[in-house]
Coordinates of C-alpha atoms and ligand atoms in Angstrom, one line a residue:
M1 CA -2.9 12.6 1.3
A2 CA -0.7 15.7 1.7
T3 CA -0.4 18.6 -0.6
V4 CA 0.9 18.2 -4.1
C5 CA 4.6 19.0 -4.4
H6 CA 6.0 19.3 -7.9
R7 CA 9.2 17.4 -8.6
L8 CA 8.4 16.0 -12.0
E9 CA 11.7 16.8 -13.6
P10 CA 14.4 14.1 -13.0
Y11 CA 17.0 14.5 -10.4
S12 CA 20.6 14.5 -11.6
S13 CA 21.7 11.1 -12.9
A14 CA 23.6 8.7 -10.7
I15 CA 27.3 9.0 -10.5
P16 CA 28.8 6.0 -12.5
V17 CA 30.2 3.2 -10.4
T18 CA 30.6 -0.2 -11.8
Q19 CA 29.1 -3.0 -9.6
P20 CA 28.7 -0.7 -6.6
R21 CA 28.2 -1.9 -3.1
V22 CA 24.4 -1.6 -2.5
V23 CA 22.8 -1.3 0.9
I24 CA 19.0 -1.6 1.2
V25 CA 17.3 -0.3 4.3
G26 CA 14.0 -2.2 4.9
A27 CA 13.5 -5.9 4.1
G28 CA 9.9 -5.5 3.1
H29 CA 8.1 -6.0 -0.2
A30 CA 10.0 -3.2 -2.0
G31 CA 13.4 -3.9 -0.4
G32 CA 13.3 -7.7 -0.9
T33 CA 12.2 -7.3 -4.5
A34 CA 14.9 -4.7 -5.3
A35 CA 17.6 -7.1 -4.0
A36 CA 16.3 -9.9 -6.2
L37 CA 16.0 -7.7 -9.2
L38 CA 19.5 -6.4 -8.9
R39 CA 20.8 -9.9 -9.2
Q40 CA 18.4 -10.7 -12.0
F41 CA 19.6 -7.6 -13.9
G42 CA 23.2 -8.8 -13.6
H43 CA 24.5 -6.8 -10.6
E44 CA 27.6 -8.6 -9.3
G45 CA 28.6 -6.2 -6.5
P46 CA 27.8 -6.8 -2.8
I47 CA 24.2 -6.4 -1.7
T48 CA 23.2 -6.0 2.0
L49 CA 19.5 -6.1 2.9
L50 CA 18.8 -4.8 6.4
G51 CA 15.4 -5.4 8.1
E52 CA 14.3 -4.6 11.6
E53 CA 11.7 -7.4 11.6
P54 CA 12.9 -10.9 12.5
L55 CA 11.4 -12.3 9.2
P56 CA 12.8 -12.4 5.7
P57 CA 10.8 -10.3 3.2
Y58 CA 7.1 -11.3 3.2
Q59 CA 3.8 -10.2 1.7
R60 CA 1.5 -8.1 3.9
P61 CA -1.8 -8.4 1.9
P62 CA -2.7 -11.9 3.2
L63 CA -2.4 -10.6 6.8
S64 CA -5.9 -9.1 6.6
K65 CA -7.3 -11.7 4.2
A66 CA -6.4 -15.4 3.5
W67 CA -3.8 -15.7 6.3
L68 CA -6.1 -14.1 8.9
K69 CA -8.9 -16.5 8.0
G70 CA -6.5 -19.5 8.2
E71 CA -6.6 -20.1 4.5
A72 CA -2.9 -19.5 3.9
G73 CA 0.1 -20.6 6.0
A74 CA 3.1 -18.6 7.2
E75 CA 5.3 -20.2 4.5
D76 CA 2.9 -18.8 1.8
L77 CA 3.8 -15.3 2.9
F78 CA 7.5 -15.2 2.1
L79 CA 8.5 -13.5 -1.1
K80 CA 11.3 -16.0 -1.7
G81 CA 12.0 -19.6 -0.7
D82 CA 14.5 -20.9 1.8
G83 CA 18.1 -20.3 0.8
F84 CA 17.3 -17.7 -1.9
Y85 CA 19.3 -14.9 -0.3
T86 CA 22.3 -17.1 0.4
Q87 CA 22.3 -18.6 -3.0
H88 CA 22.2 -15.2 -4.6
G89 CA 24.9 -13.7 -2.4
I90 CA 22.5 -11.3 -0.7
D91 CA 23.6 -10.5 2.8
L92 CA 20.2 -10.5 4.6
R93 CA 20.5 -9.2 8.1
L94 CA 17.3 -9.5 10.1
S95 CA 16.4 -7.9 13.5
T96 CA 18.7 -5.1 12.4
R97 CA 17.6 -1.5 12.7
V98 CA 19.3 1.3 10.9
E99 CA 19.6 4.3 13.1
A100 CA 21.1 6.9 10.7
I101 CA 22.4 7.6 7.2
D102 CA 25.7 9.4 7.2
R103 CA 25.7 10.9 3.7
S104 CA 29.1 12.6 3.9
G105 CA 30.7 9.3 5.0
S106 CA 28.5 7.2 2.6
A107 CA 27.6 4.8 5.4
V108 CA 24.5 3.7 7.4
V109 CA 24.8 3.4 11.1
L110 CA 23.1 0.4 12.8
E111 CA 21.6 0.2 16.2
G112 CA 24.6 -0.5 18.3
G113 CA 26.9 1.7 16.3
E114 CA 28.2 -0.5 13.5
R115 CA 28.8 1.4 10.3
L116 CA 28.1 -0.2 6.9
P117 CA 29.6 1.6 3.9
Y118 CA 27.5 2.0 0.7
E119 CA 28.1 3.2 -2.8
R120 CA 24.3 3.1 -3.6
L121 CA 21.7 3.1 -0.9
I122 CA 18.1 2.1 -1.4
L123 CA 15.7 3.4 1.3
A124 CA 12.7 1.0 1.5
A125 CA 11.5 1.7 5.1
G126 CA 7.8 1.5 4.3
A127 CA 5.1 3.1 6.5
R128 CA 3.6 2.5 9.9
P129 CA 0.0 2.7 11.1
R130 CA -1.2 6.1 12.3
R131 CA -2.0 6.1 16.0
L132 CA -5.1 7.4 17.6
P133 CA -4.2 10.4 19.9
L134 CA -7.0 9.4 22.3
P135 CA -7.4 8.4 25.9
G136 CA -7.2 4.6 26.1
A137 CA -5.3 4.0 22.9
E138 CA -2.7 2.1 24.9
L139 CA -5.1 -0.4 26.4
E140 CA -4.8 -4.1 26.0
G141 CA -7.0 -5.3 23.1
V142 CA -6.4 -2.1 21.1
L143 CA -4.6 -3.4 18.0
E144 CA -3.1 -2.3 14.7
L145 CA -2.2 -4.2 11.7
R146 CA 1.0 -3.6 9.7
N147 CA 3.3 -6.6 10.3
A148 CA 3.2 -10.3 11.0
A149 CA 3.5 -9.8 14.8
D150 CA 0.4 -7.5 14.7
A151 CA -1.4 -10.1 12.6
E152 CA -0.6 -12.9 15.1
R153 CA -2.0 -10.8 18.0
L154 CA -5.2 -10.0 16.0
K155 CA -5.7 -13.6 14.9
S156 CA -5.3 -15.0 18.4
A157 CA -7.8 -12.4 19.7
L158 CA -10.5 -13.2 17.1
G159 CA -13.0 -16.1 17.2
P160 CA -16.7 -16.9 17.5
G161 CA -18.6 -14.4 19.6
R162 CA -15.8 -12.0 20.1
R163 CA -16.9 -8.4 19.7
L164 CA -14.6 -6.4 17.4
A165 CA -14.8 -2.7 16.8
V166 CA -13.0 -1.6 13.7
I167 CA -12.0 2.1 13.9
G168 CA -11.7 3.4 10.3
G169 CA -13.6 2.2 7.3
G170 CA -10.6 2.0 4.9
Y171 CA -9.4 -1.1 3.0
I172 CA -7.5 -2.7 5.9
G173 CA -10.5 -2.2 8.3
L174 CA -13.0 -3.6 5.8
E175 CA -10.8 -6.6 5.0
V176 CA -10.4 -7.4 8.7
A177 CA -14.1 -6.9 9.2
A178 CA -14.9 -9.5 6.4
S179 CA -12.2 -12.0 7.8
A180 CA -13.5 -11.5 11.4
R181 CA -17.0 -12.3 10.3
A182 CA -15.7 -15.5 8.6
L183 CA -14.2 -16.4 12.0
G184 CA -17.5 -15.9 13.7
A185 CA -16.8 -12.5 15.4
E186 CA -19.4 -9.7 15.8
V187 CA -18.1 -6.6 14.0
V188 CA -18.9 -2.9 14.1
V189 CA -17.1 -0.6 11.7
L190 CA -16.8 3.0 12.9
E191 CA -16.1 5.6 10.2
R192 CA -15.7 9.3 11.0
E193 CA -16.7 10.4 7.5
H194 CA -20.1 9.9 5.9
R195 CA -19.1 7.0 3.8
L196 CA -16.8 4.0 3.8
L197 CA -13.4 4.2 2.0
P198 CA -13.7 8.0 2.0
R199 CA -10.2 8.8 0.8
V200 CA -9.7 5.9 -1.7
A201 CA -13.0 5.1 -3.5
G202 CA -15.8 6.7 -5.3
Q203 CA -19.2 7.3 -3.8
D204 CA -20.9 4.4 -5.6
L205 CA -18.3 1.9 -4.5
S206 CA -18.5 3.1 -0.9
G207 CA -22.3 2.6 -1.0
F208 CA -21.9 -0.9 -2.5
F209 CA -19.4 -2.0 0.2
C210 CA -21.5 -0.6 3.0
A211 CA -24.6 -2.6 1.8
Y212 CA -22.5 -5.8 1.2
H213 CA -20.9 -5.7 4.7
G214 CA -24.3 -4.8 6.2
A215 CA -25.9 -7.9 4.6
R216 CA -23.2 -10.0 6.1
G217 CA -23.8 -8.8 9.6
V218 CA -21.3 -6.0 9.9
D219 CA -22.8 -2.9 11.6
C220 CA -21.3 0.0 9.6
R221 CA -21.7 3.3 11.4
M222 CA -20.9 6.5 9.5
G223 CA -20.2 9.9 11.0
A224 CA -18.9 8.0 14.0
A225 CA -16.1 10.0 15.5
V226 CA -14.3 8.2 18.3
A227 CA -13.7 10.2 21.4
A228 CA -12.2 7.7 23.8
L229 CA -11.5 4.0 24.4
E230 CA -13.0 2.9 27.7
R231 CA -11.4 0.4 30.0
S232 CA -12.2 -2.5 32.3
G233 CA -9.1 -3.0 34.3
G234 CA -6.2 -2.6 31.8
A235 CA -8.2 -3.8 28.8
I236 CA -10.5 -2.1 26.4
A237 CA -14.2 -2.5 27.2
A238 CA -15.9 -0.1 24.9
V239 CA -15.4 2.6 22.3
R240 CA -17.0 6.0 23.2
L241 CA -18.1 8.2 20.3
S242 CA -18.2 12.0 20.3
N243 CA -22.0 12.0 20.4
G244 CA -21.8 10.3 23.8
S245 CA -22.8 6.8 22.8
S246 CA -20.7 3.7 23.6
I247 CA -20.1 0.5 21.7
D248 CA -19.1 -2.4 24.0
C249 CA -16.3 -4.6 22.5
D250 CA -13.6 -7.1 23.4
L251 CA -11.1 -5.7 21.0
A252 CA -10.6 -2.7 18.7
L253 CA -8.6 -2.6 15.5
V254 CA -7.3 0.9 14.6
G255 CA -7.2 1.2 10.9
V256 CA -6.9 5.0 10.3
G257 CA -4.2 5.1 7.6
A258 CA -0.5 4.9 7.5
Q259 CA 2.4 7.4 7.6
P260 CA 5.7 7.0 5.8
N261 CA 8.8 6.1 7.9
L262 CA 10.6 9.3 7.0
E263 CA 12.8 9.9 10.0
L264 CA 16.0 8.5 8.4
A265 CA 15.6 10.5 5.2
Q266 CA 14.7 13.7 7.0
A267 CA 17.6 13.5 9.4
A268 CA 19.9 12.9 6.5
G269 CA 18.6 16.1 4.7
L270 CA 17.0 14.4 1.7
D271 CA 14.1 16.3 0.1
C272 CA 10.8 15.1 1.6
A273 CA 7.1 15.9 1.3
D274 CA 4.6 13.3 2.4
G275 CA 7.3 10.8 1.5
V276 CA 10.8 10.9 0.3
I277 CA 10.7 12.8 -3.0
V278 CA 11.9 10.6 -5.9
D279 CA 12.0 10.9 -9.6
I280 CA 10.9 8.5 -12.2
E281 CA 14.0 6.3 -11.7
A282 CA 13.3 6.3 -7.9
R283 CA 16.3 8.6 -7.3
T284 CA 16.2 10.9 -4.3
S285 CA 17.8 14.4 -4.1
D286 CA 21.1 12.6 -3.4
P287 CA 22.3 10.7 -6.6
A288 CA 23.7 7.9 -4.5
I289 CA 20.4 7.3 -2.7
Y290 CA 17.2 5.7 -4.1
A291 CA 13.9 5.4 -2.3
I292 CA 11.1 2.9 -3.1
G293 CA 7.7 1.7 -2.0
D294 CA 5.3 3.2 0.6
V295 CA 8.0 5.6 1.9
T296 CA 8.1 7.7 -1.3
W297 CA 6.5 10.8 -2.7
R298 CA 6.7 9.8 -6.4
P299 CA 5.8 11.2 -9.8
L300 CA 2.7 10.0 -11.6
P301 CA 3.5 10.9 -15.2
L302 CA 0.1 9.9 -16.4
Y303 CA -1.5 12.4 -14.1
D304 CA 1.3 15.0 -14.2
R305 CA 1.6 15.2 -10.4
M306 CA 3.4 13.8 -7.4
F307 CA 1.7 11.4 -5.0
R308 CA 2.2 8.7 -2.3
L309 CA 1.0 5.3 -3.1
E310 CA 0.6 2.4 -0.7
S311 CA 0.4 -0.8 -2.8
V312 CA 2.3 -3.9 -3.8
P313 CA 2.3 -2.9 -7.5
N314 CA 3.9 0.4 -6.6
A315 CA 6.6 -1.3 -4.5
L316 CA 7.4 -3.6 -7.4
E317 CA 7.5 -0.8 -10.0
Q318 CA 9.8 1.3 -8.0
A319 CA 12.0 -1.6 -7.0
R320 CA 12.4 -2.2 -10.8
Q321 CA 13.1 1.5 -11.4
A322 CA 15.9 1.6 -8.8
A323 CA 17.5 -1.8 -9.8
A324 CA 17.4 -0.8 -13.5
S325 CA 19.0 2.5 -12.8
I326 CA 21.8 1.0 -10.6
C327 CA 22.5 -1.6 -13.3
G328 CA 22.6 1.0 -16.0
R329 CA 19.5 -0.2 -17.8
P330 CA 17.0 2.1 -19.5
A331 CA 14.2 3.4 -17.2
P332 CA 11.2 1.1 -17.3
V333 CA 8.0 2.4 -19.0
P334 CA 5.8 4.0 -16.3
E335 CA 2.9 1.8 -15.2
V336 CA -0.7 2.6 -14.5
P337 CA -1.0 2.4 -10.7
W338 CA -3.2 -0.3 -9.5
F339 CA -4.4 -2.0 -6.3
W340 CA -6.6 -4.9 -5.2
S341 CA -8.7 -5.8 -2.2
D342 CA -10.4 -9.1 -1.4
Q343 CA -13.5 -9.1 0.9
Y344 CA -15.9 -12.1 1.2
D345 CA -16.3 -13.4 -2.3
L346 CA -15.5 -10.0 -3.8
K347 CA -12.4 -9.3 -5.8
L348 CA -12.0 -5.5 -6.1
Q349 CA -9.4 -4.3 -8.6
I350 CA -8.7 -0.6 -9.0
A351 CA -6.5 0.9 -11.8
G352 CA -5.6 4.6 -11.9
L353 CA -6.5 7.4 -9.6
S354 CA -9.6 9.6 -9.5
F355 CA -8.3 13.1 -9.5
D356 CA -11.2 15.5 -10.1
P357 CA -13.4 13.4 -12.4
D358 CA -16.3 15.1 -14.2
R359 CA -18.3 12.0 -14.9
I360 CA -18.8 8.5 -13.4
V361 CA -20.0 5.7 -15.6
I362 CA -21.3 2.5 -14.1
R363 CA -21.0 -0.7 -16.3
G364 CA -22.6 -4.0 -15.2
D365 CA -25.0 -5.0 -12.5
V366 CA -24.3 -3.6 -9.0
S367 CA -27.0 -5.8 -7.5
S368 CA -25.2 -8.9 -8.7
A369 CA -21.9 -7.7 -7.4
R370 CA -20.3 -7.7 -10.9
F371 CA -19.7 -4.2 -12.1
A372 CA -17.2 -1.5 -12.7
T373 CA -17.3 2.3 -12.1
F374 CA -15.3 4.4 -14.5
H375 CA -14.1 7.8 -13.4
L376 CA -13.8 10.1 -16.5
K377 CA -12.4 13.6 -17.1
D378 CA -12.8 15.1 -20.6
R379 CA -14.0 11.7 -21.8
R380 CA -10.7 10.1 -20.7
V381 CA -10.6 7.3 -18.1
L382 CA -8.8 8.4 -14.9
C383 CA -9.7 5.4 -12.8
V384 CA -11.6 2.1 -12.9
E385 CA -13.0 0.3 -9.8
A386 CA -13.9 -3.2 -10.9
V387 CA -15.8 -5.6 -8.6
N388 CA -15.6 -9.2 -9.8
A389 CA -15.1 -7.7 -13.3
P390 CA -11.6 -8.6 -14.5
A391 CA -12.3 -7.7 -18.2
E392 CA -13.4 -4.2 -17.1
F393 CA -10.3 -3.8 -15.0
M394 CA -7.9 -4.9 -17.8
G395 CA -9.7 -2.8 -20.4
G396 CA -9.9 0.2 -18.1
R397 CA -6.2 0.0 -17.3
L398 CA -5.4 -0.1 -21.0
L399 CA -7.6 3.0 -21.6
I400 CA -5.9 4.9 -18.7
G401 CA -2.4 4.1 -20.0
R402 CA -3.4 5.2 -23.6
R403 CA -5.1 8.3 -22.3
A404 CA -7.6 7.5 -25.0
E405 CA -11.0 9.2 -25.3
V406 CA -14.0 7.0 -24.9
D407 CA -17.7 7.2 -25.7
P408 CA -19.4 7.1 -22.2
E409 CA -22.6 5.6 -23.7
R410 CA -20.7 2.7 -25.2
L411 CA -18.6 2.3 -22.0
A412 CA -21.8 2.0 -20.0
D413 CA -23.3 -0.6 -22.3
S414 CA -22.3 -4.2 -21.3
A415 CA -23.4 -5.4 -24.7
V416 CA -20.4 -3.6 -26.1
S417 CA -17.3 -5.6 -25.1
M418 CA -14.4 -3.8 -23.4
K419 CA -12.2 -4.8 -26.4
E420 CA -14.6 -2.8 -28.7
V421 CA -14.7 0.1 -26.3
A422 CA -10.9 0.2 -26.2
A423 CA -10.5 -0.3 -29.9
Ligands
FAD1 P1 7.0 -2.6 3.9 O1 6.5 -3.9 3.2 O2 6.2 -2.1 5.1 O3 8.5 -2.8 4.3 C1 9.3 -1.9 5.0 C2 10.2 -2.6 5.9 O4 11.2 -1.7 6.4 C3 9.5 -3.1 7.2 O5 9.8 -4.5 7.4 C4 10.1 -2.3 8.3 O6 10.1 -2.9 9.5 C5 11.5 -2.0 7.8 N1 12.1 -0.8 8.3 C6 11.6 0.4 8.5 N2 12.5 1.2 9.1 C7 13.6 0.5 9.2 C8 14.9 0.8 9.8 N3 15.2 2.0 10.2 N4 15.9 -0.2 9.8 C9 15.6 -1.4 9.3 N5 14.4 -1.8 8.8 C10 13.4 -0.8 8.8 N6 -1.3 -3.6 -1.1 C11 -1.9 -4.0 -2.2 O7 -1.5 -3.7 -3.3 N7 -3.0 -4.9 -2.1 C12 -3.5 -5.3 -0.9 O8 -4.5 -6.1 -0.9 C13 -2.8 -4.9 0.2 N8 -3.2 -5.3 1.5 C14 -2.5 -5.0 2.6 C15 -2.9 -5.5 3.8 C16 -2.3 -5.1 5.0 C17 -2.7 -5.7 6.3 C18 -1.2 -4.2 4.9 C19 -0.4 -3.8 6.1 C20 -0.8 -3.7 3.7 C21 -1.4 -4.1 2.5 N9 -1.1 -3.6 1.2 C22 -1.7 -4.0 0.1 C23 0.0 -2.6 1.1 C24 1.3 -3.3 0.8 O9 1.6 -4.4 1.7 C25 2.4 -2.2 1.0 O10 2.2 -1.2 0.0 C26 3.8 -2.8 0.7 O11 4.1 -3.7 1.7 C27 4.9 -1.7 0.7 O12 6.1 -2.3 0.7 P2 7.4 -1.5 1.3 O13 8.5 -2.4 1.1 O14 7.4 -0.1 0.8 O15 7.0 -1.4 2.9

């Protein structure tokens, strides 16, 4: 993630307007939730929800997990049922791309030139996959995974005996690897760093996932820097590494991280870092404009720093912050950030963030795939990574929120319950 940018003091409060006209840019998890929460909190003014995708707001997590494996249907993805937006007077406009924000005229400009006035704007434009700046990245069979259309392409390309090269050993890459194995594909994961999940997990968890995938037939190669994608006709045929070796494949999934969709905010002159800079009420440097979800560079009060999070709980928390602020409600209490990932029969739940830990405590039995790693600093829990260990996740989350000191020996001892550790 990019450099830390300090913006921990609140931006100036919103200008009071009763029941303002709200326009939301981006009909994803954050935007869809904000629209629903505004109504739930009693907002009676007009709400327009603009999304460039052809689908109403849907959940992305199943696209690499249950949906990809065929265990969930398309209808299970939608945030709200048929008719919700009409019933609640939310003007949902799909396949509608916003081209610009005209701050001086308080309007957004749509593709085609139509102008929509706003009194409050919520920017919920999300993020997009990083592209590989490599020869062959445009070949047929080189895929990415962010939206439902990407997922359709991936699903139709997978099947028994298909050879998939996953470029990037992050969460999305590993989830796709697990799902592809369930569909009978042969899978190689190529990670440039020397462990899986290098940016987002501790060493112990990385090692565990590497062994777990390996035991299920996934060939995980570390230190594997991709130099080029090789073709057969117009389609991918192999991935060439910088050490000169080649891995033959029928398709490649590029999962090398995401970048925030910042262009609208930058062109409109909003303060930005590695995301649109917001305060604890999701307000940007313009008091009439909020930003929520993956697109933001947000305060983390528990860690006294700014950061960009890419998770559903973050999208939900910031949607709540923006809706509460627009409705004149008190700011919600800051939450402990959390995240989950499902791979094979593993349920990974992570709470908190591991900024400069000075001690790692492992609790439970790694070999039985039921354990948690706690990242501590000055005896306080910064982060817990819990594998099939919901009590450890819940207990850890509580400890992080309380900034409570713990006894590392008791924390490591599974005979002492998490309740007792947290007491
Ligand atoms: P999005 O959901 O991406 O929505 C942004 C929307 O804005 C998009 O529809 C985009 O097309 C639209 N948009 C952008 N620009 C414009 C414009 N100019 N005009 C109109 N519309 C625009 N998180 C977890 O917590 N757990 C998981 O297990 C997990 N798994 C994931 C698996 C996958 C495959 C992916 C892709 C993500 C996963 N995530 C997971 C992350 C989670 O889905 C995101 O954090 C969440 O969707 C962020 O919500 P958002 O509304 O900020 O962005």
